[in-house]
Coordinates of C-alpha atoms in Angstrom, one line a residue:
X1 CA -44.5 -18.1 18.5
X2 CA -46.9 -19.2 20.7
X3 CA -49.1 -23.2 19.0
X4 CA -50.6 -23.9 22.4
X5 CA -54.3 -22.7 21.3
X6 CA -54.4 -23.9 17.7
X7 CA -51.3 -27.2 18.2
X8 CA -52.9 -28.6 20.8
X9 CA -56.0 -30.3 19.1
X10 CA -53.9 -32.8 16.9
X11 CA -51.4 -33.5 19.8
X12 CA -51.5 -33.3 24.3
X13 CA -51.1 -30.8 25.3
X14 CA -48.7 -31.6 27.8
X15 CA -46.4 -32.4 24.8
X16 CA -47.3 -29.3 23.6
X17 CA -46.6 -27.5 27.0
X18 CA -42.6 -29.0 26.9
X19 CA -41.9 -28.7 23.3
X20 CA -43.4 -24.6 23.7
X21 CA -40.5 -24.3 26.5
X22 CA -37.5 -25.6 24.9
X23 CA -38.3 -23.0 21.7
X24 CA -38.1 -20.5 24.3
X25 CA -35.5 -21.0 25.9
X26 CA -33.7 -21.2 22.8
X27 CA -35.4 -18.3 21.8
X28 CA -34.1 -16.5 25.6
X29 CA -30.2 -17.6 24.5
X30 CA -31.3 -15.5 21.4
X31 CA -32.2 -12.2 23.5
X32 CA -29.5 -12.8 25.4
X33 CA -26.7 -12.8 23.1
X34 CA -28.7 -8.9 22.1
X35 CA -29.0 -6.9 24.3
X36 CA -25.0 -8.4 26.3
X37 CA -23.5 -8.1 22.9
X38 CA -20.6 -10.6 24.8
X39 CA -19.7 -13.6 23.9
X40 CA -21.8 -16.1 26.4
X41 CA -20.1 -17.6 28.7
X42 CA -21.2 -21.2 27.3
X43 CA -21.1 -22.0 23.5
X44 CA -24.5 -23.1 21.6
X45 CA -25.3 -26.4 20.1
X46 CA -25.3 -26.5 15.6
X47 CA -29.0 -25.9 15.8
X48 CA -29.0 -23.0 17.8
X49 CA -26.5 -20.8 15.7
X50 CA -28.3 -22.2 12.6
X51 CA -32.4 -20.9 15.0
X52 CA -30.4 -18.1 15.1
X53 CA -29.3 -17.5 11.9
X54 CA -32.5 -18.3 9.9
X55 CA -34.8 -15.8 11.4
X56 CA -31.9 -12.7 11.6
X57 CA -32.3 -13.9 7.7
X58 CA -35.0 -14.0 6.9
X59 CA -35.3 -10.2 8.0
X60 CA -32.9 -9.3 4.6
X61 CA -36.3 -8.7 1.5
X62 CA -34.6 -10.8 -0.8
X63 CA -36.2 -13.5 1.9
X64 CA -39.6 -12.2 2.6
X65 CA -42.8 -14.4 1.8
X66 CA -44.0 -11.3 -0.4
X67 CA -40.8 -9.5 -2.3
X68 CA -40.2 -8.2 -5.4
X69 CA -37.5 -7.4 -6.5
X70 CA -37.1 -4.8 -9.7
X71 CA -33.8 -3.2 -9.4
X72 CA -30.1 -4.5 -9.5
X73 CA -29.2 -5.0 -6.6
X74 CA -31.6 -7.7 -5.5
X75 CA -29.6 -10.0 -3.4
X76 CA -30.3 -13.2 -6.2
X77 CA -28.1 -16.2 -6.1
X78 CA -28.0 -18.6 -9.2
X79 CA -27.5 -21.9 -7.5
X80 CA -29.2 -23.1 -3.9
X81 CA -26.3 -24.6 -2.7
X82 CA -24.4 -21.1 -2.5
X83 CA -28.0 -19.5 -1.1
X84 CA -28.5 -21.9 1.4
X85 CA -25.1 -22.2 2.9
X86 CA -24.9 -19.3 3.8
X87 CA -28.5 -19.1 4.8
X88 CA -29.8 -16.9 2.4
X89 CA -27.6 -14.2 3.4
X90 CA -26.8 -12.8 0.2
X91 CA -27.4 -9.0 0.5
X92 CA -23.1 -8.1 2.6
X93 CA -22.4 -5.8 4.7
X94 CA -22.1 -2.2 4.2
X95 CA -23.5 0.6 1.5
X96 CA -22.1 3.1 -1.3
X97 CA -18.1 2.0 0.6
X98 CA -19.6 3.1 4.2
X99 CA -17.8 0.1 5.9
X100 CA -20.7 0.1 9.2
X101 CA -23.1 2.3 7.6
X102 CA -26.2 0.1 7.3
X103 CA -28.4 -1.5 4.4
X104 CA -32.2 -0.5 3.7
X105 CA -32.9 -4.1 2.5
X106 CA -30.9 -6.3 5.0
X107 CA -31.3 -6.0 8.5
X108 CA -30.4 -8.9 9.2
X109 CA -26.9 -8.9 7.0
X110 CA -26.4 -5.4 8.9
X111 CA -27.9 -6.6 12.7
X112 CA -25.0 -9.5 12.0
X113 CA -22.4 -6.8 10.6
X114 CA -22.9 -5.0 14.2
X115 CA -22.9 -8.2 16.5
X116 CA -20.1 -9.6 14.6
X117 CA -18.2 -6.4 15.7
X118 CA -19.4 -7.0 19.7
X119 CA -18.6 -10.5 19.6
X120 CA -15.1 -9.6 18.4
X121 CA -14.5 -6.9 21.0
X122 CA -15.1 -9.6 23.8
X123 CA -13.1 -12.0 22.3
X124 CA -10.3 -10.0 22.0
X125 CA -10.8 -8.3 25.3
X126 CA -10.6 -12.3 27.2
X127 CA -7.7 -12.6 25.0
X128 CA -5.7 -9.5 27.1
X129 CA -6.5 -6.5 25.6
X130 CA -7.0 -3.4 27.2
X131 CA -8.7 0.1 26.8
X132 CA -10.4 -1.2 23.1
X133 CA -11.9 1.0 20.7
X134 CA -13.7 0.9 17.8
X135 CA -13.5 -3.1 16.7
X136 CA -14.7 -3.8 13.2
X137 CA -14.4 -6.9 11.1
X138 CA -14.3 -6.6 8.0
X139 CA -14.7 -9.2 4.5
X140 CA -10.7 -9.4 2.8
X141 CA -8.6 -11.3 4.4
X142 CA -5.1 -10.2 6.1
X143 CA -2.8 -8.2 3.7
X144 CA -5.4 -6.4 1.8
X145 CA -6.5 -5.4 5.8
X146 CA -2.8 -4.0 5.6
X147 CA -2.9 -2.6 1.9
X148 CA -6.5 -0.6 2.8
X149 CA -5.6 0.6 6.2
X150 CA -1.5 2.5 4.3
X151 CA -5.0 3.7 2.1
X152 CA -6.9 5.5 5.2
X153 CA -4.2 6.7 6.9
X154 CA -2.9 8.3 3.7
X155 CA -5.1 10.7 4.3
X156 CA -5.2 11.1 6.5
X157 CA -1.0 12.3 6.5
X158 CA 0.7 15.5 4.9
X159 CA 1.1 14.3 0.6
X160 CA 4.4 14.1 0.3
X161 CA 4.1 10.8 2.9
X162 CA 5.8 7.9 1.1
X163 CA 7.8 6.3 3.2
X164 CA 7.2 3.3 5.0
X165 CA 9.3 1.7 7.4
X166 CA 9.7 -1.4 7.6
X167 CA 11.0 -3.7 10.0
X168 CA 12.2 -6.9 7.7
X169 CA 10.0 -9.3 8.5
X170 CA 10.7 -12.8 5.9
X171 CA 7.2 -13.5 4.4
X172 CA 5.4 -12.1 1.4
X173 CA 2.8 -10.6 1.8
X174 CA 3.2 -7.8 4.7
X175 CA 5.3 -6.7 1.4
X176 CA 3.6 -7.3 -1.1
X177 CA 0.4 -5.5 0.7
X178 CA 2.5 -2.7 1.4
X179 CA 3.4 -1.5 -2.5
X180 CA -0.2 -2.7 -3.3
X181 CA -0.9 0.5 -1.5
X182 CA 1.7 2.6 -3.3
X183 CA 4.4 3.7 -0.3
X184 CA 7.9 3.5 -1.3
X185 CA 8.7 0.9 1.3
X186 CA 12.5 1.7 3.3
X187 CA 13.6 -2.3 4.7
X188 CA 15.1 -2.4 8.3
X189 CA 17.9 -4.8 9.6
X190 CA 17.0 -6.5 13.2
X191 CA 19.5 -6.2 15.2
X192 CA 21.3 -9.9 16.8
X193 CA 20.0 -10.4 20.3
X194 CA 21.4 -13.9 20.8
X195 CA 19.9 -16.6 19.2
X196 CA 16.9 -13.7 18.6
X197 CA 16.6 -10.4 16.1
X198 CA 14.9 -7.6 18.2
X199 CA 13.4 -4.3 16.6
X200 CA 16.6 -1.9 16.1
X201 CA 14.5 1.5 17.3
X202 CA 17.7 4.1 17.2
X203 CA 18.2 2.3 13.3
X204 CA 14.1 3.7 12.9
X205 CA 15.0 7.2 14.6
X206 CA 17.7 7.8 12.6
X207 CA 16.4 6.8 9.0
X208 CA 12.7 9.1 10.4
X209 CA 15.9 11.6 11.2
X210 CA 17.5 11.6 7.2
X211 CA 13.9 10.8 5.5
X212 CA 12.5 14.0 7.4
X213 CA 9.4 13.1 9.1
X214 CA 7.3 14.5 7.4
X215 CA 8.0 12.4 4.3
X216 CA 8.0 9.2 6.4
X217 CA 4.0 8.3 6.2
X218 CA 4.8 5.4 9.1
X219 CA 6.0 2.3 10.9
X220 CA 5.1 -1.3 10.1
X221 CA 5.8 -3.3 13.4
X222 CA 5.7 -7.1 13.1
X223 CA 4.0 -8.9 16.3
X224 CA 3.9 -12.1 15.0
X225 CA 6.5 -13.6 12.9
X226 CA 8.1 -16.9 12.6
X227 CA 12.2 -17.7 14.6
X228 CA 14.7 -16.5 15.0
X229 CA 13.5 -13.3 15.0
X230 CA 11.3 -11.8 18.1
X231 CA 7.9 -9.8 17.7
X232 CA 9.2 -6.4 17.3
X233 CA 9.1 -4.1 20.4
X234 CA 5.6 -2.3 19.8
X235 CA 5.6 -0.3 22.7
X236 CA 9.8 1.2 22.2
X237 CA 8.2 1.9 18.2
X238 CA 4.3 3.8 19.5
X239 CA 6.9 5.9 21.5
X240 CA 9.1 7.2 18.1
X241 CA 6.3 7.6 16.1
X242 CA 4.0 10.1 18.7
X243 CA 7.6 11.8 19.8
X244 CA 7.5 12.0 15.4
X245 CA 3.7 12.4 15.1
X246 CA 3.9 9.1 12.6
X247 CA 0.9 6.6 11.6
X248 CA 1.9 3.2 13.6
X249 CA 0.0 0.6 12.4
X250 CA 1.2 -3.5 13.6
X251 CA 1.0 -6.7 11.3
X252 CA -0.9 -8.7 14.8
X253 CA -1.3 -11.6 12.3
X254 CA -1.9 -14.1 14.2
X255 CA -0.9 -13.3 18.1
X256 CA -4.3 -13.0 19.8
X257 CA -3.7 -16.8 21.1
X258 CA -0.6 -15.0 22.3
X259 CA -1.3 -12.7 25.9
X260 CA 1.9 -11.2 25.5
X261 CA 1.6 -10.0 22.5
X262 CA -2.1 -8.9 23.3
X263 CA -0.1 -7.5 26.7
X264 CA 2.8 -5.4 25.1
X265 CA 0.7 -4.6 22.0
X266 CA -2.0 -2.6 25.6
X267 CA 1.3 -0.8 26.6
X268 CA 1.4 0.8 23.6
X269 CA -1.4 2.6 22.7
X270 CA -1.2 2.7 26.4
X271 CA 1.9 4.4 26.1
X272 CA 2.2 5.9 22.5
X273 CA 0.4 5.9 18.5
X274 CA -0.5 3.0 17.3
X275 CA -3.3 3.5 14.6
X276 CA -4.5 0.3 13.5
X277 CA -3.7 -3.6 14.7
X278 CA -4.8 -6.4 12.7
X279 CA -4.8 -9.3 12.6
X280 CA -6.7 -12.4 10.8
X281 CA -9.4 -14.0 12.0
X282 CA -9.0 -17.3 10.7
X283 CA -5.4 -18.2 12.7
X284 CA -6.7 -17.0 15.4
X285 CA -10.1 -18.1 15.7
X286 CA -10.8 -21.5 13.9
X287 CA -13.0 -19.9 11.2
X288 CA -11.9 -20.4 7.6
X289 CA -9.6 -18.0 5.6
X290 CA -11.5 -14.5 5.6
X291 CA -14.3 -15.0 7.6
X292 CA -15.4 -13.3 10.2
X293 CA -16.9 -15.4 13.0
X294 CA -16.4 -15.3 16.0
X295 CA -16.6 -18.7 18.6
X296 CA -17.2 -19.4 21.7
X297 CA -14.5 -21.5 23.1
X298 CA -12.2 -19.1 22.2
X299 CA -10.9 -18.2 25.0
X300 CA -10.3 -22.1 26.3
X301 CA -8.4 -23.1 23.6
X302 CA -6.0 -20.4 23.9
X303 CA -5.0 -21.1 27.6
X304 CA -4.6 -24.5 26.1
X305 CA -2.2 -22.4 23.8
X306 CA 0.0 -20.4 26.5
X307 CA 0.3 -24.1 28.4
X308 CA 0.8 -25.4 25.5
X309 CA 4.4 -23.4 24.6
X310 CA 7.2 -23.9 27.6
X311 CA 5.9 -27.0 27.1
X312 CA 6.2 -27.2 23.2
X313 CA 10.0 -25.3 23.4
X314 CA 11.4 -28.1 26.9
X315 CA 10.2 -30.8 24.6
X316 CA 11.7 -29.4 21.8
X317 CA 15.2 -27.9 23.2
X318 CA 15.1 -32.0 24.7
X319 CA 14.9 -33.4 21.6
X320 CA 18.0 -31.0 20.1
X321 CA 20.8 -32.0 23.3
X322 CA 19.8 -35.8 22.0
X323 CA 20.3 -35.9 18.3
X324 CA 22.8 -33.8 16.4
X325 CA 21.6 -32.7 13.5
X326 CA 26.1 -31.9 12.5
X327 CA 26.6 -34.2 9.1
X328 CA 30.5 -34.5 8.9
X329 CA 32.8 -31.9 7.7
X330 CA 32.1 -32.2 3.7
X331 CA 29.2 -34.1 2.8
X332 CA 26.3 -32.2 4.9
X333 CA 23.6 -32.2 2.2
X334 CA 21.0 -29.2 1.8
X335 CA 18.3 -28.6 4.8
X336 CA 16.1 -28.9 2.5
X337 CA 16.7 -32.5 2.3
X338 CA 15.5 -32.8 6.1
X339 CA 12.5 -30.6 4.9
X340 CA 11.5 -32.6 2.6
X341 CA 11.7 -36.1 4.2
X342 CA 8.6 -33.9 6.9
X343 CA 6.7 -33.7 4.2
X344 CA 6.8 -36.9 2.9
X345 CA 6.2 -38.1 6.5
X346 CA 3.0 -36.1 6.8
X347 CA 4.6 -33.4 8.4
X348 CA 3.3 -29.4 7.7
X349 CA 3.9 -26.6 8.8
X350 CA 8.5 -26.6 10.1
X351 CA 9.6 -24.4 7.9
X352 CA 13.5 -25.3 6.8
X353 CA 15.7 -22.7 6.3
X354 CA 18.4 -22.9 4.5
X355 CA 21.6 -19.9 4.8
X356 CA 22.2 -18.1 1.5
X357 CA 19.2 -18.1 -0.6
X358 CA 18.4 -15.4 -2.1
X359 CA 14.7 -13.6 -3.3
X360 CA 13.5 -11.0 -4.8
X361 CA 10.0 -9.9 -3.3
X362 CA 8.3 -6.9 -4.9
X363 CA 10.7 -5.6 -6.4
X364 CA 12.9 -5.5 -3.9
X365 CA 15.6 -7.8 -3.1
X366 CA 17.0 -10.1 0.5
X367 CA 19.5 -12.4 1.0
X368 CA 18.9 -15.4 3.3
X369 CA 15.4 -15.1 2.2
X370 CA 13.3 -16.9 4.5
X371 CA 15.6 -15.7 8.5
X372 CA 14.6 -11.7 8.7
X373 CA 18.0 -11.2 8.2
X374 CA 20.9 -11.5 5.8
X375 CA 22.4 -13.7 8.3
X376 CA 21.0 -15.3 10.9
X377 CA 24.6 -17.4 10.3
X378 CA 23.0 -21.3 11.3
X379 CA 20.6 -22.9 9.2
X380 CA 16.7 -24.7 10.7
X381 CA 13.6 -25.4 11.0
X382 CA 10.8 -23.8 13.0
X383 CA 7.6 -25.0 14.3
X384 CA 4.9 -23.7 16.0
X385 CA 2.7 -24.1 19.3
X386 CA -1.2 -21.9 17.0
X387 CA -3.9 -22.2 18.4
X388 CA -5.9 -26.3 18.6
X389 CA -2.2 -27.2 18.5
X390 CA -2.0 -29.9 21.2
X391 CA 1.1 -31.1 22.7
X392 CA -0.4 -35.2 22.0
X393 CA 0.7 -33.6 17.9
X394 CA 3.6 -32.2 19.9
X395 CA 4.9 -35.6 20.8
X396 CA 4.4 -37.2 17.6
X397 CA 5.9 -34.6 15.1
X398 CA 9.1 -35.6 17.3
X399 CA 9.2 -38.6 16.7
X400 CA 8.4 -37.8 12.8
X401 CA 11.3 -35.4 13.1
X402 CA 13.9 -38.3 14.7
X403 CA 13.3 -40.8 11.8
X404 CA 14.0 -38.2 9.3
X405 CA 16.7 -36.5 10.8
X406 CA 18.1 -40.6 11.2
X407 CA 17.9 -40.9 7.7
X408 CA 19.4 -37.1 6.8
X409 CA 22.6 -37.8 9.0
X410 CA 22.1 -42.0 6.5
X411 CA 22.2 -39.7 3.6
X412 CA 25.3 -37.9 4.6
X413 CA 27.4 -40.5 5.6
X414 CA 26.8 -42.2 2.0

C-alpha cells in the first residue's frame, strides 16, 4: 500500500516515508516466508504475526467487504469474541474429506494450511529428521491421529489383517485409540534388561509367525514414554515389518524434542518399513493441545532440552545417593503418600508408581500398571526433562522432593 501521494497532504512526507519503510520491511518478511517456505532464522515480533494473519484472513470469503453468503457453509460465527480469537478464519481446512484439498471459499485458510505443513516439515528437519516425505498437520490430538492412521492402514492391507502387535506401554491413550479403530490388540511384553524395559524383537517375530503375517495389520511401536520403559528399537521393528510385509506406525508423541529419537526414526525408515510417525504439537512445540502453530525458537528450546537431560540425570543420581527412600521394615508407607506430598508442594508432572497395581483399559487387564510390565521389582517415581524445563526448576523440584522425603521417613517411623 502506497500512502505517500494522499498521506503527504496530511502529515510531513518525511515522517510518512519512514512509516512506509516500516510497513515495507514487514511486507518483505511476508514475501520471504511465502517464497522460502521455511522457518525464519529470527522469530517475528507479535505485531508482524498478527498483521500477516489479518491479511491472510481477509482472503477468506466470509471476510470480503461485499460478501453475501446464502449457502449452509458460510463460516458464520455467533460470538464476536470467538471470531476475533481466530482472526476471522472460520472455514477450516480441506474439502469433502480430503484434508489436503484447497477450500474454494477460503484462499487464506488454504494458504495457511499449506504453509503450516511446510513450516512443520522444516521444524522436523531442524529436530534431526532426515529424508522427510509428506508432512501433514491435522486438527486432532495424538490419540485420534493414531486411530485415523490405523484406519488408513487397514484400507491398504488384506481384509483378514486384524491384529495389531503393541509392545506394552502403560499410557492409556494409545491402547484406547487402537481399540477405537476396531482392531484386535495384542499387547507384547517387554524384555527386562538392567534397569530398562526393552523391545523383544524375537517375541514380535514369533507372534507374527503364530498369527500369520496375512492376519497382522502391523506393529505400533513407541519412542517417547516414561521410565523404566526404553524407547522401542524402531530400526529392528522396521526391518521386521519390511521382512514380514506388515504395517509399522511409530507413536512419537513427544519425541521431536529428543534428537536421539529423531535420528533413530530416520534410520528406521531408511532401513526398514515405517508407514507413519505420529507426534503431538502441544508437547513438542509448546502450543495449546490440538494446535497446529509452529513457533520460531523451537530449535533453541530443543537444544536447551538436550543439554538439560544429562544434567538432570546427574542431579537425580546425586539426590538418590544422598537420600535413603527405604523405611523401616514393616512400617513402610505407601509410595502414594510421597506422591500426595509432592502434589501439595505444587510439584506437577511426576509419576509415582506403586507395585502390584492392577488396572483394566479398554477391556485389557494389566498387572503392575504404570510400570509397563507386571512387576518392575521396585516402587519409583519419574520426572521428565521435557521441552521448556529449566535447570532452576530441576533444582527447586529436588529441594521440594527432599522435604517430602523427610516427611515420608517421619511418617514411616510413626
